Short mmCIF file of the C-alpha atoms (twelve columns), coordinates in Angstrom:
data_MODEL
# 
_entry.id   MODEL 
# 
loop_
_atom_site.group_PDB 
_atom_site.id 
_atom_site.type_symbol 
_atom_site.label_atom_id 
_atom_site.label_alt_id 
_atom_site.label_comp_id 
_atom_site.label_asym_id 
_atom_site.label_seq_id 
_atom_site.Cartn_x 
_atom_site.Cartn_y 
_atom_site.Cartn_z 
_atom_site.pdbx_PDB_model_num 
ATOM 1   C CA . UNK A 1   0.000  0.000  0.000   1 
ATOM 2   C CA . UNK A 2   2.787  2.436  0.852   1 
ATOM 3   C CA . UNK A 3   4.524  1.794  -2.485  1 
ATOM 4   C CA . UNK A 4   1.305  2.658  -4.298  1 
ATOM 5   C CA . UNK A 5   0.965  5.904  -2.313  1 
ATOM 6   C CA . UNK A 6   4.599  6.797  -3.091  1 
ATOM 7   C CA . UNK A 7   3.913  6.307  -6.790  1 
ATOM 8   C CA . UNK A 8   0.783  8.436  -6.503  1 
ATOM 9   C CA . UNK A 9   2.745  11.254 -4.857  1 
ATOM 10  C CA . UNK A 10  5.512  11.238 -7.441  1 
ATOM 11  C CA . UNK A 11  3.060  10.894 -10.330 1 
ATOM 12  C CA . UNK A 12  1.185  13.976 -9.091  1 
ATOM 13  C CA . UNK A 13  4.454  15.893 -9.132  1 
ATOM 14  C CA . UNK A 14  5.390  14.648 -12.599 1 
ATOM 15  C CA . UNK A 15  1.938  15.599 -13.873 1 
ATOM 16  C CA . UNK A 16  2.500  19.212 -12.852 1 
ATOM 17  C CA . UNK A 17  0.976  19.258 -9.388  1 
ATOM 18  C CA . UNK A 18  3.926  19.533 -6.983  1 
ATOM 19  C CA . UNK A 19  1.706  20.720 -4.125  1 
ATOM 20  C CA . UNK A 20  -0.425 17.566 -4.330  1 
ATOM 21  C CA . UNK A 21  2.698  15.410 -4.637  1 
ATOM 22  C CA . UNK A 22  4.232  17.107 -1.617  1 
ATOM 23  C CA . UNK A 23  1.020  16.787 0.405   1 
ATOM 24  C CA . UNK A 24  0.875  13.050 -0.323  1 
ATOM 25  C CA . UNK A 25  4.568  12.630 0.491   1 
ATOM 26  C CA . UNK A 26  4.087  14.611 3.720   1 
ATOM 27  C CA . UNK A 27  1.231  12.328 4.729   1 
ATOM 28  C CA . UNK A 28  3.488  9.339  4.181   1 
ATOM 29  C CA . UNK A 29  6.244  10.980 6.240   1 
ATOM 30  C CA . UNK A 30  3.807  11.520 9.101   1 
ATOM 31  C CA . UNK A 31  3.320  7.761  9.203   1 
ATOM 32  C CA . UNK A 32  6.931  6.835  8.366   1 
ATOM 33  C CA . UNK A 33  9.180  9.765  9.362   1 
ATOM 34  C CA . UNK A 34  12.443 7.991  8.526   1 
ATOM 35  C CA . UNK A 35  11.397 6.455  5.218   1 
ATOM 36  C CA . UNK A 36  14.350 7.281  2.978   1 
ATOM 37  C CA . UNK A 37  12.321 7.091  -0.237  1 
ATOM 38  C CA . UNK A 38  9.642  9.455  1.095   1 
ATOM 39  C CA . UNK A 39  12.224 11.902 2.471   1 
ATOM 40  C CA . UNK A 40  14.144 11.911 -0.802  1 
ATOM 41  C CA . UNK A 41  10.968 12.262 -2.883  1 
ATOM 42  C CA . UNK A 42  9.690  15.172 -0.778  1 
ATOM 43  C CA . UNK A 43  13.111 16.836 -1.024  1 
ATOM 44  C CA . UNK A 44  13.207 16.321 -4.765  1 
ATOM 45  C CA . UNK A 45  9.709  17.761 -5.213  1 
ATOM 46  C CA . UNK A 46  10.675 20.806 -3.142  1 
ATOM 47  C CA . UNK A 47  13.989 21.301 -4.954  1 
ATOM 48  C CA . UNK A 48  12.441 20.970 -8.395  1 
ATOM 49  C CA . UNK A 49  9.823  23.497 -7.274  1 
ATOM 50  C CA . UNK A 50  12.677 25.895 -6.383  1 
ATOM 51  C CA . UNK A 51  12.056 25.575 -2.635  1 
ATOM 52  C CA . UNK A 52  15.652 24.711 -1.870  1 
ATOM 53  C CA . UNK A 53  15.629 25.935 1.725   1 
ATOM 54  C CA . UNK A 54  12.852 23.486 2.536   1 
ATOM 55  C CA . UNK A 55  14.488 20.655 0.591   1 
ATOM 56  C CA . UNK A 56  17.854 21.079 2.324   1 
ATOM 57  C CA . UNK A 57  16.935 19.480 5.707   1 
ATOM 58  C CA . UNK A 58  15.196 16.588 3.961   1 
ATOM 59  C CA . UNK A 59  18.318 15.734 1.963   1 
ATOM 60  C CA . UNK A 60  20.414 16.119 5.138   1 
ATOM 61  C CA . UNK A 61  18.141 13.606 6.880   1 
ATOM 62  C CA . UNK A 62  18.423 11.183 3.958   1 
ATOM 63  C CA . UNK A 63  22.215 11.467 4.251   1 
ATOM 64  C CA . UNK A 64  22.025 10.772 7.995   1 
ATOM 65  C CA . UNK A 65  20.004 7.626  7.298   1 
ATOM 66  C CA . UNK A 66  21.748 6.546  4.068   1 
ATOM 67  C CA . UNK A 67  25.170 8.229  3.829   1 
ATOM 68  C CA . UNK A 68  26.083 6.021  0.862   1 
ATOM 69  C CA . UNK A 69  23.389 7.517  -1.409  1 
ATOM 70  C CA . UNK A 70  25.153 9.675  -4.048  1 
ATOM 71  C CA . UNK A 71  21.898 11.223 -5.292  1 
ATOM 72  C CA . UNK A 72  21.166 12.707 -1.854  1 
ATOM 73  C CA . UNK A 73  24.657 14.226 -1.683  1 
ATOM 74  C CA . UNK A 74  24.208 15.654 -5.182  1 
ATOM 75  C CA . UNK A 75  20.821 17.173 -4.406  1 
ATOM 76  C CA . UNK A 76  22.045 18.669 -1.132  1 
ATOM 77  C CA . UNK A 77  24.987 20.129 -3.057  1 
ATOM 78  C CA . UNK A 78  22.575 21.722 -5.489  1 
ATOM 79  C CA . UNK A 79  20.549 23.253 -2.638  1 
ATOM 80  C CA . UNK A 80  23.719 24.628 -1.061  1 
ATOM 81  C CA . UNK A 81  24.929 26.021 -4.385  1 
ATOM 82  C CA . UNK A 82  21.652 27.873 -4.932  1 
ATOM 83  C CA . UNK A 83  22.048 29.394 -1.453  1 
ATOM 84  C CA . UNK A 84  25.637 30.473 -2.266  1 
ATOM 85  C CA . UNK A 85  27.372 28.000 0.041   1 
ATOM 86  C CA . UNK A 86  30.003 27.095 -2.552  1 
ATOM 87  C CA . UNK A 87  32.378 25.237 -0.183  1 
ATOM 88  C CA . UNK A 88  29.468 23.138 1.107   1 
ATOM 89  C CA . UNK A 89  28.260 22.476 -2.434  1 
ATOM 90  C CA . UNK A 90  31.726 21.386 -3.582  1 
ATOM 91  C CA . UNK A 91  32.003 19.046 -0.594  1 
ATOM 92  C CA . UNK A 92  28.629 17.457 -1.406  1 
ATOM 93  C CA . UNK A 93  29.329 17.085 -5.138  1 
ATOM 94  C CA . UNK A 94  32.733 15.563 -4.366  1 
ATOM 95  C CA . UNK A 95  31.133 13.102 -1.932  1 
ATOM 96  C CA . UNK A 96  28.531 12.200 -4.554  1 
ATOM 97  C CA . UNK A 97  31.281 11.470 -7.074  1 
ATOM 98  C CA . UNK A 98  33.260 9.487  -4.479  1 
ATOM 99  C CA . UNK A 99  30.185 7.303  -3.919  1 
ATOM 100 C CA . UNK A 100 29.775 6.594  -7.610  1 
ATOM 101 C CA . UNK A 101 27.579 9.504  -8.621  1 
ATOM 102 C CA . UNK A 102 29.684 10.201 -11.696 1 
ATOM 103 C CA . UNK A 103 26.754 11.173 -13.885 1 
ATOM 104 C CA . UNK A 104 26.828 14.182 -16.165 1 
ATOM 105 C CA . UNK A 105 24.985 16.515 -13.783 1 
ATOM 106 C CA . UNK A 106 27.237 15.863 -10.795 1 
ATOM 107 C CA . UNK A 107 30.334 16.295 -12.936 1 
ATOM 108 C CA . UNK A 108 29.031 19.481 -14.578 1 
ATOM 109 C CA . UNK A 109 28.217 20.900 -11.134 1 
ATOM 110 C CA . UNK A 110 31.776 20.185 -10.004 1 
ATOM 111 C CA . UNK A 111 32.997 21.846 -13.207 1 
ATOM 112 C CA . UNK A 112 30.929 24.916 -12.358 1 
ATOM 113 C CA . UNK A 113 32.199 25.011 -8.771  1 
ATOM 114 C CA . UNK A 114 35.819 24.720 -9.900  1 
ATOM 115 C CA . UNK A 115 35.309 27.413 -12.527 1 
ATOM 116 C CA . UNK A 116 33.680 29.816 -10.054 1 
ATOM 117 C CA . UNK A 117 36.403 29.244 -7.465  1 
ATOM 118 C CA . UNK A 118 39.149 29.804 -10.043 1 
ATOM 119 C CA . UNK A 119 40.534 26.266 -9.782  1 
ATOM 120 C CA . UNK A 120 41.336 25.974 -13.485 1 
ATOM 121 C CA . UNK A 121 43.333 22.754 -13.201 1 
ATOM 122 C CA . UNK A 122 40.430 20.833 -11.662 1 
ATOM 123 C CA . UNK A 123 37.963 22.635 -13.946 1 
ATOM 124 C CA . UNK A 124 39.797 21.296 -17.000 1 
ATOM 125 C CA . UNK A 125 39.682 17.758 -15.582 1 
ATOM 126 C CA . UNK A 126 35.974 18.100 -14.842 1 
ATOM 127 C CA . UNK A 127 35.349 19.484 -18.349 1 
ATOM 128 C CA . UNK A 128 37.025 16.446 -19.919 1 
ATOM 129 C CA . UNK A 129 34.966 14.139 -17.724 1 
ATOM 130 C CA . UNK A 130 31.738 16.057 -18.425 1 
ATOM 131 C CA . UNK A 131 32.368 15.888 -22.171 1 
ATOM 132 C CA . UNK A 132 32.864 12.133 -21.853 1 
ATOM 133 C CA . UNK A 133 29.558 11.793 -19.972 1 
ATOM 134 C CA . UNK A 134 27.523 14.229 -22.121 1 
ATOM 135 C CA . UNK A 135 25.033 11.951 -23.860 1 
ATOM 136 C CA . UNK A 136 22.990 14.436 -25.830 1 
ATOM 137 C CA . UNK A 137 22.786 17.944 -27.265 1 
ATOM 138 C CA . UNK A 138 20.975 19.300 -24.197 1 
ATOM 139 C CA . UNK A 139 23.884 18.287 -21.959 1 
ATOM 140 C CA . UNK A 140 26.373 19.850 -24.375 1 
ATOM 141 C CA . UNK A 141 24.372 23.104 -24.186 1 
ATOM 142 C CA . UNK A 142 24.754 23.036 -20.393 1 
ATOM 143 C CA . UNK A 143 28.507 22.802 -20.855 1 
ATOM 144 C CA . UNK A 144 28.414 25.762 -23.245 1 
ATOM 145 C CA . UNK A 145 26.646 27.804 -20.556 1 
ATOM 146 C CA . UNK A 146 29.342 26.945 -18.004 1 
ATOM 147 C CA . UNK A 147 32.318 27.457 -20.312 1 
ATOM 148 C CA . UNK A 148 31.265 29.116 -23.583 1 
ATOM 149 C CA . UNK A 149 33.235 27.866 -26.575 1 
ATOM 150 C CA . UNK A 150 35.014 25.065 -24.694 1 
ATOM 151 C CA . UNK A 151 32.800 22.092 -25.521 1 
# 
């Protein structure tokens, strides 16, 4: 039954109703406050709705419960980046990569952090890795936004 309610919450979000998705996820969290899937889903709904300050503690709780989850580290890093905590964001993105979260978005976020901080040596390494992981034109456009003319 809980799995069905989780699907219903995430489907509501995907269908353009983040408030309904969040309400359903919140109801589930009332019953199961340490359910990692529900915490992560609620955090993801909040983050994708640009409510990063509210998503931040949910991702922190996921990390407390499942410190080996690279997606939670990545999402927390994104929340911190949006709130201008660049050192915290870099730490989270690095942890995500250490745990195997070497997807395009984590790598491109590390590229951005290294570029902003002026760490050109690491930025070049991240750019090479991001280019390797860029699977489509949309991802290449993201790279062009970070470093125009480099990809």
